[in-house]
Each structure stands twice: as C-alpha cells, then as structure tokens.
PDB file of C-alpha atoms in Angstrom:
ATOM      1  CA  UNK A   1      47.875 151.098 107.315  1.00  0.00           C
ATOM      2  CA  UNK A   2      44.542 149.767 108.565  1.00  0.00           C
ATOM      3  CA  UNK A   3      43.148 147.003 106.502  1.00  0.00           C
ATOM      4  CA  UNK A   4      39.620 145.641 106.610  1.00  0.00           C
ATOM      5  CA  UNK A   5      38.938 142.819 104.205  1.00  0.00           C
ATOM      6  CA  UNK A   6      35.685 141.188 103.212  1.00  0.00           C
ATOM      7  CA  UNK A   7      35.434 137.677 101.831  1.00  0.00           C
ATOM      8  CA  UNK A   8      33.728 138.521  98.550  1.00  0.00           C
ATOM      9  CA  UNK A   9      33.206 141.620  96.380  1.00  0.00           C
ATOM     10  CA  UNK A  10      30.205 140.161  94.572  1.00  0.00           C
ATOM     11  CA  UNK A  11      27.883 137.370  95.615  1.00  0.00           C
ATOM     12  CA  UNK A  12      24.748 135.930  93.998  1.00  0.00           C
ATOM     13  CA  UNK A  13      22.520 133.684  96.092  1.00  0.00           C
ATOM     14  CA  UNK A  14      19.094 132.162  95.757  1.00  0.00           C
ATOM     15  CA  UNK A  15      16.132 132.896  97.992  1.00  0.00           C
ATOM     16  CA  UNK A  16      16.189 130.695 101.085  1.00  0.00           C
ATOM     17  CA  UNK A  17      19.933 130.027 101.017  1.00  0.00           C
ATOM     18  CA  UNK A  18      22.068 130.589 104.112  1.00  0.00           C
ATOM     19  CA  UNK A  19      24.673 133.251 103.401  1.00  0.00           C
ATOM     20  CA  UNK A  20      27.909 133.985 105.271  1.00  0.00           C
ATOM     21  CA  UNK A  21      29.733 137.277 104.879  1.00  0.00           C
ATOM     22  CA  UNK A  22      33.156 137.396 106.496  1.00  0.00           C
ATOM     23  CA  UNK A  23      35.087 140.440 107.661  1.00  0.00           C
ATOM     24  CA  UNK A  24      38.645 140.528 108.972  1.00  0.00           C
ATOM     25  CA  UNK A  25      40.618 143.491 110.313  1.00  0.00           C
ATOM     26  CA  UNK A  26      44.329 143.548 111.034  1.00  0.00           C
ATOM     27  CA  UNK A  27      44.629 146.491 113.420  1.00  0.00           C
ATOM     28  CA  UNK A  28      43.574 144.853 116.678  1.00  0.00           C
ATOM     29  CA  UNK A  29      40.455 147.017 116.815  1.00  0.00           C
ATOM     30  CA  UNK A  30      37.974 146.293 119.574  1.00  0.00           C
ATOM     31  CA  UNK A  31      34.861 147.441 117.716  1.00  0.00           C
ATOM     32  CA  UNK A  32      33.371 145.955 114.565  1.00  0.00           C
ATOM     33  CA  UNK A  33      30.221 146.808 112.650  1.00  0.00           C
ATOM     34  CA  UNK A  34      28.059 145.538 109.809  1.00  0.00           C
ATOM     35  CA  UNK A  35      26.073 147.988 107.664  1.00  0.00           C
ATOM     36  CA  UNK A  36      24.020 147.733 104.561  1.00  0.00           C
ATOM     37  CA  UNK A  37      23.906 150.586 102.060  1.00  0.00           C
ATOM     38  CA  UNK A  38      20.964 151.197  99.749  1.00  0.00           C
ATOM     39  CA  UNK A  39      20.313 154.141  97.400  1.00  0.00           C
ATOM     40  CA  UNK A  40      18.542 156.980  99.166  1.00  0.00           C
ATOM     41  CA  UNK A  41      18.757 155.242 102.553  1.00  0.00           C
ATOM     42  CA  UNK A  42      22.450 155.597 103.255  1.00  0.00           C
ATOM     43  CA  UNK A  43      24.290 153.268 105.609  1.00  0.00           C
ATOM     44  CA  UNK A  44      22.135 151.453 108.119  1.00  0.00           C
ATOM     45  CA  UNK A  45      23.607 149.575 111.044  1.00  0.00           C
ATOM     46  CA  UNK A  46      22.696 145.892 111.233  1.00  0.00           C
ATOM     47  CA  UNK A  47      24.795 144.594 114.152  1.00  0.00           C
ATOM     48  CA  UNK A  48      27.887 145.623 116.043  1.00  0.00           C
ATOM     49  CA  UNK A  49      30.341 144.155 118.503  1.00  0.00           C
ATOM     50  CA  UNK A  50      32.586 145.800 121.080  1.00  0.00           C
ATOM     51  CA  UNK A  51      34.357 142.632 122.175  1.00  0.00           C
ATOM     52  CA  UNK A  52      34.872 138.973 121.357  1.00  0.00           C
ATOM     53  CA  UNK A  53      31.648 136.955 121.746  1.00  0.00           C
ATOM     54  CA  UNK A  54      29.723 140.180 122.302  1.00  0.00           C
ATOM     55  CA  UNK A  55      27.084 141.422 119.880  1.00  0.00           C
ATOM     56  CA  UNK A  56      24.436 144.115 119.880  1.00  0.00           C
ATOM     57  CA  UNK A  57      21.551 144.759 117.532  1.00  0.00           C
ATOM     58  CA  UNK A  58      21.720 147.831 115.383  1.00  0.00           C
ATOM     59  CA  UNK A  59      18.830 149.562 113.663  1.00  0.00           C
ATOM     60  CA  UNK A  60      17.837 146.771 111.248  1.00  0.00           C
ATOM     61  CA  UNK A  61      18.820 143.357 112.701  1.00  0.00           C
ATOM     62  CA  UNK A  62      15.803 141.402 111.447  1.00  0.00           C
ATOM     63  CA  UNK A  63      16.789 138.521 109.193  1.00  0.00           C
ATOM     64  CA  UNK A  64      20.460 138.689 110.214  1.00  0.00           C
ATOM     65  CA  UNK A  65      22.717 137.248 112.870  1.00  0.00           C
ATOM     66  CA  UNK A  66      26.423 137.700 113.629  1.00  0.00           C
ATOM     67  CA  UNK A  67      29.317 135.859 115.137  1.00  0.00           C
ATOM     68  CA  UNK A  68      32.518 137.152 116.704  1.00  0.00           C
ATOM     69  CA  UNK A  69      34.638 134.239 117.904  1.00  0.00           C
ATOM     70  CA  UNK A  70      37.958 136.053 117.409  1.00  0.00           C
ATOM     71  CA  UNK A  71      38.826 139.709 117.856  1.00  0.00           C
ATOM     72  CA  UNK A  72      39.832 140.211 114.240  1.00  0.00           C
ATOM     73  CA  UNK A  73      36.865 138.483 112.622  1.00  0.00           C
ATOM     74  CA  UNK A  74      33.187 139.455 112.488  1.00  0.00           C
ATOM     75  CA  UNK A  75      30.771 137.395 110.430  1.00  0.00           C
ATOM     76  CA  UNK A  76      27.325 138.341 109.184  1.00  0.00           C
ATOM     77  CA  UNK A  77      24.867 135.520 108.573  1.00  0.00           C
ATOM     78  CA  UNK A  78      21.666 135.627 106.559  1.00  0.00           C
ATOM     79  CA  UNK A  79      19.809 132.583 107.836  1.00  0.00           C
ATOM     80  CA  UNK A  80      17.412 132.427 104.882  1.00  0.00           C
ATOM     81  CA  UNK A  81      18.196 134.981 102.214  1.00  0.00           C
ATOM     82  CA  UNK A  82      15.340 137.004 100.759  1.00  0.00           C
ATOM     83  CA  UNK A  83      15.197 139.321  97.765  1.00  0.00           C
ATOM     84  CA  UNK A  84      14.862 142.384 100.026  1.00  0.00           C
ATOM     85  CA  UNK A  85      18.316 141.594 101.387  1.00  0.00           C
ATOM     86  CA  UNK A  86      19.851 142.419  98.020  1.00  0.00           C
ATOM     87  CA  UNK A  87      22.208 145.242  98.941  1.00  0.00           C
ATOM     88  CA  UNK A  88      25.785 146.444  99.446  1.00  0.00           C
ATOM     89  CA  UNK A  89      27.132 145.150 102.761  1.00  0.00           C
ATOM     90  CA  UNK A  90      29.935 147.073 104.426  1.00  0.00           C
ATOM     91  CA  UNK A  91      31.998 145.972 107.393  1.00  0.00           C
ATOM     92  CA  UNK A  92      33.863 148.486 109.551  1.00  0.00           C
ATOM     93  CA  UNK A  93      36.150 148.451 112.565  1.00  0.00           C
ATOM     94  CA  UNK A  94      37.298 151.105 115.028  1.00  0.00           C
ATOM     95  CA  UNK A  95      39.630 151.325 118.006  1.00  0.00           C
ATOM     96  CA  UNK A  96      38.666 152.261 121.560  1.00  0.00           C
ATOM     97  CA  UNK A  97      40.673 155.476 121.436  1.00  0.00           C
ATOM     98  CA  UNK A  98      40.743 158.867 119.786  1.00  0.00           C
ATOM     99  CA  UNK A  99      37.629 159.784 117.879  1.00  0.00           C
ATOM    100  CA  UNK A 100      36.625 156.143 117.239  1.00  0.00           C
ATOM    101  CA  UNK A 101      37.152 156.618 113.496  1.00  0.00           C
ATOM    102  CA  UNK A 102      35.615 153.735 111.593  1.00  0.00           C
ATOM    103  CA  UNK A 103      37.590 152.020 108.827  1.00  0.00           C
ATOM    104  CA  UNK A 104      35.583 150.255 106.178  1.00  0.00           C
ATOM    105  CA  UNK A 105      36.141 147.197 104.065  1.00  0.00           C
ATOM    106  CA  UNK A 106      35.560 147.338 100.293  1.00  0.00           C
ATOM    107  CA  UNK A 107      32.022 145.988 100.579  1.00  0.00           C
ATOM    108  CA  UNK A 108      30.165 142.931  99.298  1.00  0.00           C
ATOM    109  CA  UNK A 109      27.455 143.449  96.723  1.00  0.00           C
ATOM    110  CA  UNK A 110      24.940 140.687  97.423  1.00  0.00           C
ATOM    111  CA  UNK A 111      22.205 139.836  94.965  1.00  0.00           C
ATOM    112  CA  UNK A 112      19.456 137.456  96.071  1.00  0.00           C
ATOM    113  CA  UNK A 113      17.420 136.037  93.215  1.00  0.00           C
TER     114      UNK A 113
ATOM    115  CA  UNK B   1      12.403 162.230 110.817  1.00  0.00           C
ATOM    116  CA  UNK B   2      15.859 160.969 109.936  1.00  0.00           C
ATOM    117  CA  UNK B   3      18.554 161.349 112.601  1.00  0.00           C
ATOM    118  CA  UNK B   4      20.950 162.932 110.113  1.00  0.00           C
ATOM    119  CA  UNK B   5      19.592 164.841 107.147  1.00  0.00           C
ATOM    120  CA  UNK B   6      21.493 166.003 104.106  1.00  0.00           C
ATOM    121  CA  UNK B   7      20.556 167.479 100.748  1.00  0.00           C
ATOM    122  CA  UNK B   8      21.226 164.570  98.353  1.00  0.00           C
ATOM    123  CA  UNK B   9      22.197 166.882  95.482  1.00  0.00           C
ATOM    124  CA  UNK B  10      23.585 166.333  92.979  1.00  0.00           C
ATOM    125  CA  UNK B  11      25.797 169.389  93.102  1.00  0.00           C
ATOM    126  CA  UNK B  12      27.486 169.991  89.750  1.00  0.00           C
ATOM    127  CA  UNK B  13      30.119 172.723  89.966  1.00  0.00           C
ATOM    128  CA  UNK B  14      32.948 173.893  87.703  1.00  0.00           C
ATOM    129  CA  UNK B  15      36.571 173.394  88.663  1.00  0.00           C
ATOM    130  CA  UNK B  16      37.746 176.148  90.953  1.00  0.00           C
ATOM    131  CA  UNK B  17      34.326 176.832  92.431  1.00  0.00           C
ATOM    132  CA  UNK B  18      33.530 176.981  96.125  1.00  0.00           C
ATOM    133  CA  UNK B  19      30.780 174.628  97.268  1.00  0.00           C
ATOM    134  CA  UNK B  20      29.105 174.177 100.638  1.00  0.00           C
ATOM    135  CA  UNK B  21      27.200 171.227 102.054  1.00  0.00           C
ATOM    136  CA  UNK B  22      24.925 171.322 105.056  1.00  0.00           C
ATOM    137  CA  UNK B  23      23.635 168.714 107.407  1.00  0.00           C
ATOM    138  CA  UNK B  24      21.270 168.721 110.378  1.00  0.00           C
ATOM    139  CA  UNK B  25      21.057 166.156 113.146  1.00  0.00           C
ATOM    140  CA  UNK B  26      18.192 165.460 115.503  1.00  0.00           C
ATOM    141  CA  UNK B  27      19.855 164.163 118.666  1.00  0.00           C
ATOM    142  CA  UNK B  28      21.162 166.984 120.820  1.00  0.00           C
ATOM    143  CA  UNK B  29      23.135 164.498 122.944  1.00  0.00           C
ATOM    144  CA  UNK B  30      25.458 163.560 120.058  1.00  0.00           C
ATOM    145  CA  UNK B  31      29.070 164.283 120.912  1.00  0.00           C
ATOM    146  CA  UNK B  32      31.201 163.575 117.855  1.00  0.00           C
ATOM    147  CA  UNK B  33      30.784 164.775 114.302  1.00  0.00           C
ATOM    148  CA  UNK B  34      32.501 163.858 111.062  1.00  0.00           C
ATOM    149  CA  UNK B  35      32.499 164.174 107.325  1.00  0.00           C
ATOM    150  CA  UNK B  36      33.267 160.989 105.400  1.00  0.00           C
ATOM    151  CA  UNK B  37      33.898 160.802 101.685  1.00  0.00           C
ATOM    152  CA  UNK B  38      32.742 157.927  99.476  1.00  0.00           C
ATOM    153  CA  UNK B  39      33.991 157.588  95.928  1.00  0.00           C
ATOM    154  CA  UNK B  40      31.834 155.778  93.384  1.00  0.00           C
ATOM    155  CA  UNK B  41      31.777 152.020  94.112  1.00  0.00           C
ATOM    156  CA  UNK B  42      34.219 152.435  96.988  1.00  0.00           C
ATOM    157  CA  UNK B  43      33.996 152.335 100.765  1.00  0.00           C
ATOM    158  CA  UNK B  44      33.525 155.467 102.904  1.00  0.00           C
ATOM    159  CA  UNK B  45      36.666 157.046 104.326  1.00  0.00           C
ATOM    160  CA  UNK B  46      37.061 159.701 106.984  1.00  0.00           C
ATOM    161  CA  UNK B  47      37.560 163.160 105.467  1.00  0.00           C
ATOM    162  CA  UNK B  48      37.679 165.147 108.678  1.00  0.00           C
ATOM    163  CA  UNK B  49      36.338 165.409 112.171  1.00  0.00           C
ATOM    164  CA  UNK B  50      34.229 168.464 113.020  1.00  0.00           C
ATOM    165  CA  UNK B  51      34.873 170.483 116.152  1.00  0.00           C
ATOM    166  CA  UNK B  52      32.829 173.199 117.830  1.00  0.00           C
ATOM    167  CA  UNK B  53      35.535 175.739 117.146  1.00  0.00           C
ATOM    168  CA  UNK B  54      35.512 174.883 113.445  1.00  0.00           C
ATOM    169  CA  UNK B  55      38.438 173.300 111.709  1.00  0.00           C
ATOM    170  CA  UNK B  56      40.243 173.533 108.428  1.00  0.00           C
ATOM    171  CA  UNK B  57      42.276 171.051 106.420  1.00  0.00           C
ATOM    172  CA  UNK B  58      43.698 172.628 103.286  1.00  0.00           C
ATOM    173  CA  UNK B  59      40.795 173.518 101.009  1.00  0.00           C
ATOM    174  CA  UNK B  60      38.241 171.955 103.359  1.00  0.00           C
ATOM    175  CA  UNK B  61      36.563 173.751 106.259  1.00  0.00           C
ATOM    176  CA  UNK B  62      34.075 172.154 108.625  1.00  0.00           C
ATOM    177  CA  UNK B  63      31.810 173.987 111.059  1.00  0.00           C
ATOM    178  CA  UNK B  64      29.553 172.804 113.852  1.00  0.00           C
ATOM    179  CA  UNK B  65      26.674 174.746 115.387  1.00  0.00           C
ATOM    180  CA  UNK B  66      25.458 172.778 118.402  1.00  0.00           C
ATOM    181  CA  UNK B  67      22.643 175.201 119.210  1.00  0.00           C
ATOM    182  CA  UNK B  68      21.124 174.745 115.748  1.00  0.00           C
ATOM    183  CA  UNK B  69      22.288 171.104 115.437  1.00  0.00           C
ATOM    184  CA  UNK B  70      23.841 171.955 112.130  1.00  0.00           C
ATOM    185  CA  UNK B  71      27.107 170.871 110.463  1.00  0.00           C
ATOM    186  CA  UNK B  72      28.644 172.277 107.322  1.00  0.00           C
ATOM    187  CA  UNK B  73      31.471 171.479 104.929  1.00  0.00           C
ATOM    188  CA  UNK B  74      33.016 174.079 102.646  1.00  0.00           C
ATOM    189  CA  UNK B  75      35.261 173.086  99.751  1.00  0.00           C
ATOM    190  CA  UNK B  76      37.283 175.877  98.137  1.00  0.00           C
ATOM    191  CA  UNK B  77      38.945 175.762  94.727  1.00  0.00           C
ATOM    192  CA  UNK B  78      37.205 172.511  93.760  1.00  0.00           C
ATOM    193  CA  UNK B  79      39.246 169.890  91.917  1.00  0.00           C
ATOM    194  CA  UNK B  80      38.017 167.156  89.595  1.00  0.00           C
ATOM    195  CA  UNK B  81      39.252 164.683  92.207  1.00  0.00           C
ATOM    196  CA  UNK B  82      36.799 166.113  94.760  1.00  0.00           C
ATOM    197  CA  UNK B  83      33.941 164.428  92.865  1.00  0.00           C
ATOM    198  CA  UNK B  84      32.422 161.995  95.365  1.00  0.00           C
ATOM    199  CA  UNK B  85      29.570 161.568  97.816  1.00  0.00           C
ATOM    200  CA  UNK B  86      30.056 163.366 101.116  1.00  0.00           C
ATOM    201  CA  UNK B  87      28.524 161.721 104.171  1.00  0.00           C
ATOM    202  CA  UNK B  88      27.630 163.664 107.295  1.00  0.00           C
ATOM    203  CA  UNK B  89      28.202 161.434 110.335  1.00  0.00           C
ATOM    204  CA  UNK B  90      27.167 161.879 113.954  1.00  0.00           C
ATOM    205  CA  UNK B  91      27.943 159.738 116.974  1.00  0.00           C
ATOM    206  CA  UNK B  92      25.104 157.936 118.681  1.00  0.00           C
ATOM    207  CA  UNK B  93      23.885 159.559 121.879  1.00  0.00           C
ATOM    208  CA  UNK B  94      24.400 156.343 123.840  1.00  0.00           C
ATOM    209  CA  UNK B  95      27.914 155.599 122.637  1.00  0.00           C
ATOM    210  CA  UNK B  96      30.635 157.530 120.856  1.00  0.00           C
ATOM    211  CA  UNK B  97      31.696 154.279 119.214  1.00  0.00           C
ATOM    212  CA  UNK B  98      28.432 153.995 117.274  1.00  0.00           C
ATOM    213  CA  UNK B  99      27.910 156.298 114.309  1.00  0.00           C
ATOM    214  CA  UNK B 100      24.823 157.401 112.399  1.00  0.00           C
ATOM    215  CA  UNK B 101      25.370 158.240 108.738  1.00  0.00           C
ATOM    216  CA  UNK B 102      23.488 160.672 106.567  1.00  0.00           C
ATOM    217  CA  UNK B 103      22.470 159.521 103.108  1.00  0.00           C
ATOM    218  CA  UNK B 104      25.146 161.660 101.515  1.00  0.00           C
ATOM    219  CA  UNK B 105      25.455 164.607  99.153  1.00  0.00           C
ATOM    220  CA  UNK B 106      26.729 163.874  95.669  1.00  0.00           C
ATOM    221  CA  UNK B 107      29.289 166.293  94.208  1.00  0.00           C
ATOM    222  CA  UNK B 108      30.505 166.349  90.615  1.00  0.00           C
ATOM    223  CA  UNK B 109      33.240 168.815  89.690  1.00  0.00           C
ATOM    224  CA  UNK B 110      33.161 169.582  85.986  1.00  0.00           C
ATOM    225  CA  UNK B 111      36.185 170.516  83.835  1.00  0.00           C
TER     226      UNK B 111
END
C-alpha cells in the first residue's frame, strides 16, 4: 500500500517566519509534487520534481522553494510566511509507469497569523 | 479561462438516484484523464481513469469526448458513502506526469 506522509496535520506560524513542510513517500516513486488547495480554486501546483536534486516550478511558485536531496523526501519551504499563504498543502507522488496516478499525503493545514 | 472547468454544485440527491457530473478541458493536447474523489477533510484519491472508449467500474461510468473536450462521470444507484467532492483531472500537455485538477463538484447523497 502506497504511503505518503506529511510532517504535520496542522501548523500555525507567524508572518515572516521560515516554514518547512516535509513529505516522505515509501514506494520509490520518481515524481513528487506540492500543491495548495483553497476553496473555489481547487488544487494548484506549486513545485514538482522528477528526480533527486531536480525541481521545476509549477503554476504558483512565488514565495516558495523546494528541496529534494533524497528520492523519498520532498520539502516545501516558505522563506518568509505571509497571511496569503494560509492554506491546505498537499504533497503527492507518482511512479514513472502506468497512468502516472498520483498518491496524496493527508495534507498540512497551515495558518499564518 | 480555467484549464479544467466543473460545475461546483452542490448536488444533493436521494439514495438510489442516478447523478451525472460534467467537466470540460481547454487543452486539446492533453492525453490522460481521470476522476479523483476527495472526502471531507481528506486527501484526493483516484476513482477511475477515463478512456476514449468509455469505461465502467461497478456503479460508476466515465466517458470522454475528445472532439468536444468533455469528460463525464455517471453514478448509478447512489449510496450515502458516495457523498464527496469529485475532481476532474487532466494531464498537462507537456507531460503526462503533471496533472491539472478541476475545482471539484460536491455531491451529497441524502437518506
């Protein structure tokens, strides 16, 4: 059974803080993704990675960075958190085979005050 | 214009009803199509892939019309447990590994 885990379910941070969101998958998937989900806007892709040390910008990368030092781990970094980054953050992974089905972690609800 | 458009609903239907969701996508180069299901406060999970020939999985039937860039999902004999948000998902034109998600259609099945 594929498992994608995220470091926190709920997180409250102050404006200007540096925030780290961690994601780990245990299925040796090549591809990993970070999304944010907001009401009425659906899932929007922030960054993705197809290989270790590789990263590509998604649709809304501003204010975020990522790190993929190991195949199983993909970190999302908010360099200086702002209130408009309050959201649900979802990590996903997928293999390089079949229909590239994406498996999601449980999400981190981040509140920036 | 959004790349993937869905009616947000909500759809409130009685148990046993048949309900249909539609979705349109803007990029004609998209190659893969899916329906994901997201329960309240949970992560999205793949419900089914959608093929040009149409496909069925139990009470669920998905159809794809490439000419009209239109995808549908039909749920027959609705159960209370079908209550969820249904996300229409389309692969990115540049890469099948990258997906674009619709905002979702909310379904509530009433007893």
